[in-house]
PDB file of C-alpha atoms in Angstrom:
ATOM      1  CA  ASP A   1     151.015   5.105  21.622  1.00  0.00           C
ATOM      2  CA  ILE A   2     151.482   6.076  17.606  1.00  0.00           C
ATOM      3  CA  LYS A   3     154.361   8.694  18.442  1.00  0.00           C
ATOM      4  CA  PRO A   4     157.415   6.942  18.758  1.00  0.00           C
ATOM      5  CA  CYS A   5     156.178   4.710  15.754  1.00  0.00           C
ATOM      6  CA  LEU A   6     155.388   7.721  13.692  1.00  0.00           C
ATOM      7  CA  TYR A   7     158.846   9.609  14.320  1.00  0.00           C
ATOM      8  CA  GLU A   8     160.711   6.218  13.836  1.00  0.00           C
ATOM      9  CA  LEU A   9     159.143   6.292  10.186  1.00  0.00           C
ATOM     10  CA  LEU A  10     160.006   9.727   9.677  1.00  0.00           C
ATOM     11  CA  HIS A  11     163.645   8.750  11.061  1.00  0.00           C
ATOM     12  CA  TYR A  12     163.708   5.754   8.487  1.00  0.00           C
ATOM     13  CA  ILE A  13     162.390   7.903   5.616  1.00  0.00           C
ATOM     14  CA  LEU A  14     165.135  10.346   5.936  1.00  0.00           C
ATOM     15  CA  ASP A  15     167.833   8.010   6.793  1.00  0.00           C
ATOM     16  CA  HIS A  16     167.140   5.350   3.825  1.00  0.00           C
ATOM     17  CA  ASN A  17     165.796   7.577   1.135  1.00  0.00           C
ATOM     18  CA  TRP A  18     168.113  10.606   1.719  1.00  0.00           C
ATOM     19  CA  ARG A  19     168.819  10.902  -2.325  1.00  0.00           C
ATOM     20  CA  TYR A  20     165.132  11.745  -2.605  1.00  0.00           C
ATOM     21  CA  PHE A  21     165.787  15.082  -1.002  1.00  0.00           C
ATOM     22  CA  PHE A  22     169.246  15.550  -1.899  1.00  0.00           C
ATOM     23  CA  LYS A  23     170.605  14.502  -5.294  1.00  0.00           C
ATOM     24  CA  GLY A  24     173.999  15.233  -4.710  1.00  0.00           C
ATOM     25  CA  SER A  25     176.419  14.160  -7.370  1.00  0.00           C
ATOM     26  CA  LEU A  26     180.127  13.791  -7.372  1.00  0.00           C
ATOM     27  CA  LEU A  27     180.723  14.943 -10.971  1.00  0.00           C
ATOM     28  CA  PRO A  28     179.187  18.556 -10.779  1.00  0.00           C
ATOM     29  CA  SER A  29     181.332  19.092  -7.397  1.00  0.00           C
ATOM     30  CA  LEU A  30     184.446  17.588  -9.227  1.00  0.00           C
ATOM     31  CA  LYS A  31     183.538  19.931 -12.037  1.00  0.00           C
ATOM     32  CA  GLN A  32     183.619  23.002  -9.341  1.00  0.00           C
ATOM     33  CA  GLU A  33     186.354  25.089  -8.840  1.00  0.00           C
ATOM     34  CA  GLN A  34     188.150  24.445  -5.598  1.00  0.00           C
ATOM     35  CA  THR A  35     187.271  28.218  -4.680  1.00  0.00           C
ATOM     36  CA  ARG A  36     183.552  27.524  -4.751  1.00  0.00           C
ATOM     37  CA  PRO A  37     181.747  25.236  -2.956  1.00  0.00           C
ATOM     38  CA  ALA A  38     179.298  23.069  -4.795  1.00  0.00           C
ATOM     39  CA  THR A  39     175.489  24.206  -4.319  1.00  0.00           C
ATOM     40  CA  GLU A  40     173.259  21.763  -3.236  1.00  0.00           C
ATOM     41  CA  GLN A  41     170.311  20.434  -4.856  1.00  0.00           C
ATOM     42  CA  LEU A  42     167.273  19.868  -2.731  1.00  0.00           C
ATOM     43  CA  GLU A  43     164.051  18.387  -3.852  1.00  0.00           C
ATOM     44  CA  HIS A  44     160.518  17.924  -2.480  1.00  0.00           C
ATOM     45  CA  GLN A  45     161.734  20.899  -0.172  1.00  0.00           C
ATOM     46  CA  PRO A  46     158.129  21.119   1.707  1.00  0.00           C
ATOM     47  CA  GLN A  47     158.008  17.435   2.610  1.00  0.00           C
ATOM     48  CA  PHE A  48     161.528  17.910   3.772  1.00  0.00           C
ATOM     49  CA  VAL A  49     160.733  20.985   5.822  1.00  0.00           C
ATOM     50  CA  ALA A  50     157.505  19.615   7.194  1.00  0.00           C
ATOM     51  CA  MET A  51     159.580  16.529   8.682  1.00  0.00           C
ATOM     52  CA  MET A  52     162.089  18.618  10.194  1.00  0.00           C
ATOM     53  CA  GLN A  53     159.322  20.725  11.850  1.00  0.00           C
ATOM     54  CA  ALA A  54     157.873  17.674  13.230  1.00  0.00           C
ATOM     55  CA  PHE A  55     161.238  16.433  15.108  1.00  0.00           C
ATOM     56  CA  GLY A  56     161.409  20.221  16.225  1.00  0.00           C
ATOM     57  CA  GLN A  57     157.987  19.997  17.635  1.00  0.00           C
ATOM     58  CA  SER A  58     158.552  16.996  19.567  1.00  0.00           C
ATOM     59  CA  PHE A  59     161.073  18.972  21.541  1.00  0.00           C
ATOM     60  CA  LEU A  60     158.338  21.038  22.764  1.00  0.00           C
ATOM     61  CA  GLN A  61     156.670  17.888  24.060  1.00  0.00           C
ATOM     62  CA  PRO A  62     157.143  16.474  27.970  1.00  0.00           C
ATOM     63  CA  ASP A  63     157.646  13.010  26.941  1.00  0.00           C
ATOM     64  CA  ILE A  64     161.161  12.471  27.852  1.00  0.00           C
ATOM     65  CA  ALA A  65     161.287   9.316  25.521  1.00  0.00           C
ATOM     66  CA  ILE A  66     160.352  10.555  22.157  1.00  0.00           C
ATOM     67  CA  PHE A  67     162.770  13.723  23.263  1.00  0.00           C
ATOM     68  CA  LYS A  68     165.452  11.018  23.425  1.00  0.00           C
ATOM     69  CA  GLN A  69     164.470   9.117  20.380  1.00  0.00           C
ATOM     70  CA  ASN A  70     164.480  11.954  17.973  1.00  0.00           C
ATOM     71  CA  LEU A  71     167.332  13.700  19.532  1.00  0.00           C
ATOM     72  CA  GLU A  72     169.706  10.503  18.701  1.00  0.00           C
ATOM     73  CA  ALA A  73     167.507  10.491  15.075  1.00  0.00           C
ATOM     74  CA  LEU A  74     168.957  13.945  14.284  1.00  0.00           C
ATOM     75  CA  GLU A  75     172.571  12.647  15.592  1.00  0.00           C
ATOM     76  CA  ASN A  76     172.458  10.015  13.542  1.00  0.00           C
ATOM     77  CA  LEU A  77     171.327  12.109  10.200  1.00  0.00           C
ATOM     78  CA  ASN A  78     174.059  14.134  10.973  1.00  0.00           C
ATOM     79  CA  MET A  79     176.499  11.876  11.462  1.00  0.00           C
ATOM     80  CA  LYS A  80     175.756   9.775   8.308  1.00  0.00           C
ATOM     81  CA  CYS A  81     174.471  12.382   6.014  1.00  0.00           C
ATOM     82  CA  LYS A  82     175.880  15.868   7.565  1.00  0.00           C
ATOM     83  CA  LEU A  83     172.181  17.126   8.063  1.00  0.00           C
ATOM     84  CA  TYR A  84     173.314  20.209  10.360  1.00  0.00           C
ATOM     85  CA  SER A  85     175.721  21.232   7.042  1.00  0.00           C
ATOM     86  CA  LYS A  86     172.825  21.385   4.613  1.00  0.00           C
ATOM     87  CA  ASP A  87     171.970  24.992   3.614  1.00  0.00           C
ATOM     88  CA  ILE A  88     168.109  24.341   4.026  1.00  0.00           C
ATOM     89  CA  PHE A  89     168.906  23.289   7.778  1.00  0.00           C
ATOM     90  CA  LYS A  90     171.322  25.582   8.428  1.00  0.00           C
ATOM     91  CA  ASP A  91     169.115  28.571   6.930  1.00  0.00           C
ATOM     92  CA  LEU A  92     165.726  27.618   8.057  1.00  0.00           C
ATOM     93  CA  MET A  93     166.193  25.460  10.964  1.00  0.00           C
ATOM     94  CA  LEU A  94     169.340  25.679  13.008  1.00  0.00           C
ATOM     95  CA  VAL A  95     168.638  28.648  14.881  1.00  0.00           C
ATOM     96  CA  GLN A  96     165.237  27.390  16.112  1.00  0.00           C
ATOM     97  CA  PHE A  97     166.770  23.823  17.339  1.00  0.00           C
ATOM     98  CA  VAL A  98     169.523  25.663  18.824  1.00  0.00           C
ATOM     99  CA  THR A  99     167.026  27.774  20.925  1.00  0.00           C
ATOM    100  CA  VAL A 100     164.516  25.015  21.489  1.00  0.00           C
ATOM    101  CA  LEU A 101     167.274  22.843  22.902  1.00  0.00           C
ATOM    102  CA  LEU A 102     168.736  25.620  25.161  1.00  0.00           C
ATOM    103  CA  GLN A 103     165.190  26.509  26.123  1.00  0.00           C
ATOM    104  CA  VAL A 104     164.623  22.793  27.549  1.00  0.00           C
ATOM    105  CA  LEU A 105     168.159  23.075  29.496  1.00  0.00           C
ATOM    106  CA  VAL A 106     167.231  26.376  31.194  1.00  0.00           C
ATOM    107  CA  SER A 107     163.553  24.773  32.053  1.00  0.00           C
ATOM    108  CA  ARG A 108     165.448  21.856  33.589  1.00  0.00           C
ATOM    109  CA  SER A 109     162.461  19.750  32.184  1.00  0.00           C
ATOM    110  CA  HIS A 110     164.421  16.747  30.532  1.00  0.00           C
ATOM    111  CA  ASP A 111     167.538  16.821  32.782  1.00  0.00           C
ATOM    112  CA  LEU A 112     168.307  13.238  32.338  1.00  0.00           C
ATOM    113  CA  LEU A 113     169.215  14.254  28.646  1.00  0.00           C
ATOM    114  CA  GLN A 114     171.681  17.174  29.667  1.00  0.00           C
ATOM    115  CA  GLU A 115     174.802  15.252  28.316  1.00  0.00           C
ATOM    116  CA  GLU A 116     172.963  14.347  24.511  1.00  0.00           C
ATOM    117  CA  MET A 117     171.609  17.795  24.274  1.00  0.00           C
ATOM    118  CA  GLY A 118     174.991  19.278  25.461  1.00  0.00           C
ATOM    119  CA  ILE A 119     176.496  17.007  22.504  1.00  0.00           C
ATOM    120  CA  THR A 120     173.874  17.837  19.759  1.00  0.00           C
ATOM    121  CA  LEU A 121     174.079  21.664  20.547  1.00  0.00           C
ATOM    122  CA  TYR A 122     178.234  21.250  20.156  1.00  0.00           C
ATOM    123  CA  ASN A 123     177.548  19.465  16.857  1.00  0.00           C
ATOM    124  CA  MET A 124     175.163  22.409  15.759  1.00  0.00           C
ATOM    125  CA  ALA A 125     177.229  25.047  16.704  1.00  0.00           C
ATOM    126  CA  ALA A 126     180.548  23.015  14.931  1.00  0.00           C
ATOM    127  CA  VAL A 127     178.714  23.639  11.603  1.00  0.00           C
ATOM    128  CA  ASP A 128     180.532  26.875  11.146  1.00  0.00           C
ATOM    129  CA  ASP A 129     183.355  26.461  13.082  1.00  0.00           C
ATOM    130  CA  PHE A 130     180.926  27.927  15.969  1.00  0.00           C
ATOM    131  CA  HIS A 131     181.286  31.519  14.857  1.00  0.00           C
ATOM    132  CA  MET A 132     177.367  31.842  14.480  1.00  0.00           C
ATOM    133  CA  PHE A 133     176.636  30.219  17.975  1.00  0.00           C
ATOM    134  CA  TYR A 134     179.016  32.939  19.821  1.00  0.00           C
ATOM    135  CA  THR A 135     178.124  35.765  17.471  1.00  0.00           C
ATOM    136  CA  GLN A 136     174.582  35.285  16.530  1.00  0.00           C
ATOM    137  CA  TYR A 137     172.762  32.283  18.147  1.00  0.00           C
ATOM    138  CA  LEU A 138     173.643  32.894  21.476  1.00  0.00           C
ATOM    139  CA  PRO A 139     172.968  36.762  21.970  1.00  0.00           C
ATOM    140  CA  GLN A 140     169.629  36.245  20.319  1.00  0.00           C
ATOM    141  CA  PHE A 141     168.727  33.369  22.619  1.00  0.00           C
ATOM    142  CA  LEU A 142     169.456  35.591  25.623  1.00  0.00           C
ATOM    143  CA  CYS A 143     167.570  38.751  24.066  1.00  0.00           C
ATOM    144  CA  GLN A 144     164.678  36.339  24.248  1.00  0.00           C
ATOM    145  CA  CYS A 145     164.960  35.403  27.708  1.00  0.00           C
ATOM    146  CA  GLU A 146     162.707  36.573  30.027  1.00  0.00           C
ATOM    147  CA  GLY A 147     163.637  37.744  33.920  1.00  0.00           C
ATOM    148  CA  LEU A 148     167.183  39.196  32.904  1.00  0.00           C
ATOM    149  CA  ASP A 149     168.362  42.906  32.623  1.00  0.00           C
ATOM    150  CA  ASP A 150     170.739  43.851  29.570  1.00  0.00           C
ATOM    151  CA  ASN A 151     173.589  43.750  32.121  1.00  0.00           C
ATOM    152  CA  GLN A 152     173.070  40.099  32.913  1.00  0.00           C
ATOM    153  CA  ARG A 153     172.577  39.236  29.702  1.00  0.00           C
ATOM    154  CA  ALA A 154     175.949  40.710  28.405  1.00  0.00           C
ATOM    155  CA  ILE A 155     177.776  39.237  31.407  1.00  0.00           C
ATOM    156  CA  LEU A 156     176.255  35.834  30.194  1.00  0.00           C
ATOM    157  CA  ALA A 157     177.118  36.300  26.762  1.00  0.00           C
ATOM    158  CA  THR A 158     181.040  37.040  27.989  1.00  0.00           C
ATOM    159  CA  ASN A 159     181.337  34.269  30.391  1.00  0.00           C
ATOM    160  CA  PHE A 160     180.473  31.578  28.005  1.00  0.00           C
ATOM    161  CA  LYS A 161     183.896  31.267  26.842  1.00  0.00           C
ATOM    162  CA  PRO A 162     184.332  30.689  23.039  1.00  0.00           C
ATOM    163  CA  ASP A 163     185.428  26.833  23.437  1.00  0.00           C
ATOM    164  CA  LYS A 164     185.775  24.648  20.444  1.00  0.00           C
ATOM    165  CA  ASP A 165     186.497  21.406  22.170  1.00  0.00           C
ATOM    166  CA  LEU A 166     183.612  18.918  23.233  1.00  0.00           C
ATOM    167  CA  PRO A 167     184.469  18.827  27.086  1.00  0.00           C
ATOM    168  CA  SER A 168     185.326  22.635  27.422  1.00  0.00           C
ATOM    169  CA  PHE A 169     182.027  23.696  25.463  1.00  0.00           C
ATOM    170  CA  THR A 170     179.465  21.508  27.580  1.00  0.00           C
ATOM    171  CA  GLN A 171     181.260  22.454  30.725  1.00  0.00           C
ATOM    172  CA  SER A 172     180.581  26.323  29.437  1.00  0.00           C
ATOM    173  CA  LEU A 173     177.081  25.246  28.571  1.00  0.00           C
ATOM    174  CA  GLN A 174     176.258  23.753  31.908  1.00  0.00           C
ATOM    175  CA  ARG A 175     177.718  27.022  33.658  1.00  0.00           C
ATOM    176  CA  PHE A 176     175.599  29.154  31.486  1.00  0.00           C
ATOM    177  CA  VAL A 177     172.165  27.511  32.423  1.00  0.00           C
ATOM    178  CA  ASN A 178     173.000  27.581  35.840  1.00  0.00           C
ATOM    179  CA  ASP A 179     173.807  31.365  35.998  1.00  0.00           C
ATOM    180  CA  LEU A 180     171.021  32.182  33.788  1.00  0.00           C
ATOM    181  CA  ARG A 181     168.733  30.417  36.023  1.00  0.00           C
ATOM    182  CA  TYR A 182     170.427  31.871  38.817  1.00  0.00           C
ATOM    183  CA  TYR A 183     169.748  35.479  37.811  1.00  0.00           C
ATOM    184  CA  GLN A 184     166.278  34.713  36.784  1.00  0.00           C
ATOM    185  CA  LEU A 185     165.275  32.915  40.179  1.00  0.00           C
ATOM    186  CA  CYS A 186     166.874  35.856  41.786  1.00  0.00           C
ATOM    187  CA  ASN A 187     165.171  38.659  39.839  1.00  0.00           C
ATOM    188  CA  ASN A 188     161.895  36.883  40.347  1.00  0.00           C
ATOM    189  CA  SER A 189     162.293  36.908  43.858  1.00  0.00           C
ATOM    190  CA  LEU A 190     163.036  40.739  44.565  1.00  0.00           C
ATOM    191  CA  PRO A 191     159.862  43.164  45.305  1.00  0.00           C
ATOM    192  CA  ALA A 192     158.662  45.362  42.011  1.00  0.00           C
ATOM    193  CA  GLY A 193     161.495  48.169  41.879  1.00  0.00           C
ATOM    194  CA  SER A 194     164.181  46.706  43.520  1.00  0.00           C
ATOM    195  CA  VAL A 195     167.595  46.842  42.572  1.00  0.00           C
ATOM    196  CA  LYS A 196     168.716  43.692  40.389  1.00  0.00           C
ATOM    197  CA  LEU A 197     171.787  41.723  40.693  1.00  0.00           C
TER     198      LEU A 197
END
């Protein structure tokens, strides 16, 4: 019973005390040369990382209400504060969140939130104009997937079209998840030593 309140409190702290962690100032960014991006000043990093890890852990739990609540909280923080674009999030957490959300989609444990997860994955992938998602995150996820051979991994990666608009991305994501599950189910049902599809 306490979990929803705890996560709501974490979201409230981040939402209303963002400057406690990110002391961004307009003046230093105006002094930066146009070619160099302004560096972020993250303070209280251990607390911020712990809060993000708590959100990440909630996506590994079976409670769909908490899953939805925290997915909405992350999206809210991204919309208001550009969470996914923060260096700390991109460098330490983005690949983990992408991996967990893809795993949940493949396991179909939270199918009621399939659309919401697709939008969140789209927003996370859009951080670097989809380059990292298609060249690193997706291949890395496929390497971790059990029940597939290398040829199937290559086919899945190739068939995930590098679209950059939301409807096409979510359609490709759904096809990717369905094909991956199909390969896994077929491979698991074959007798040992059989030729895999």
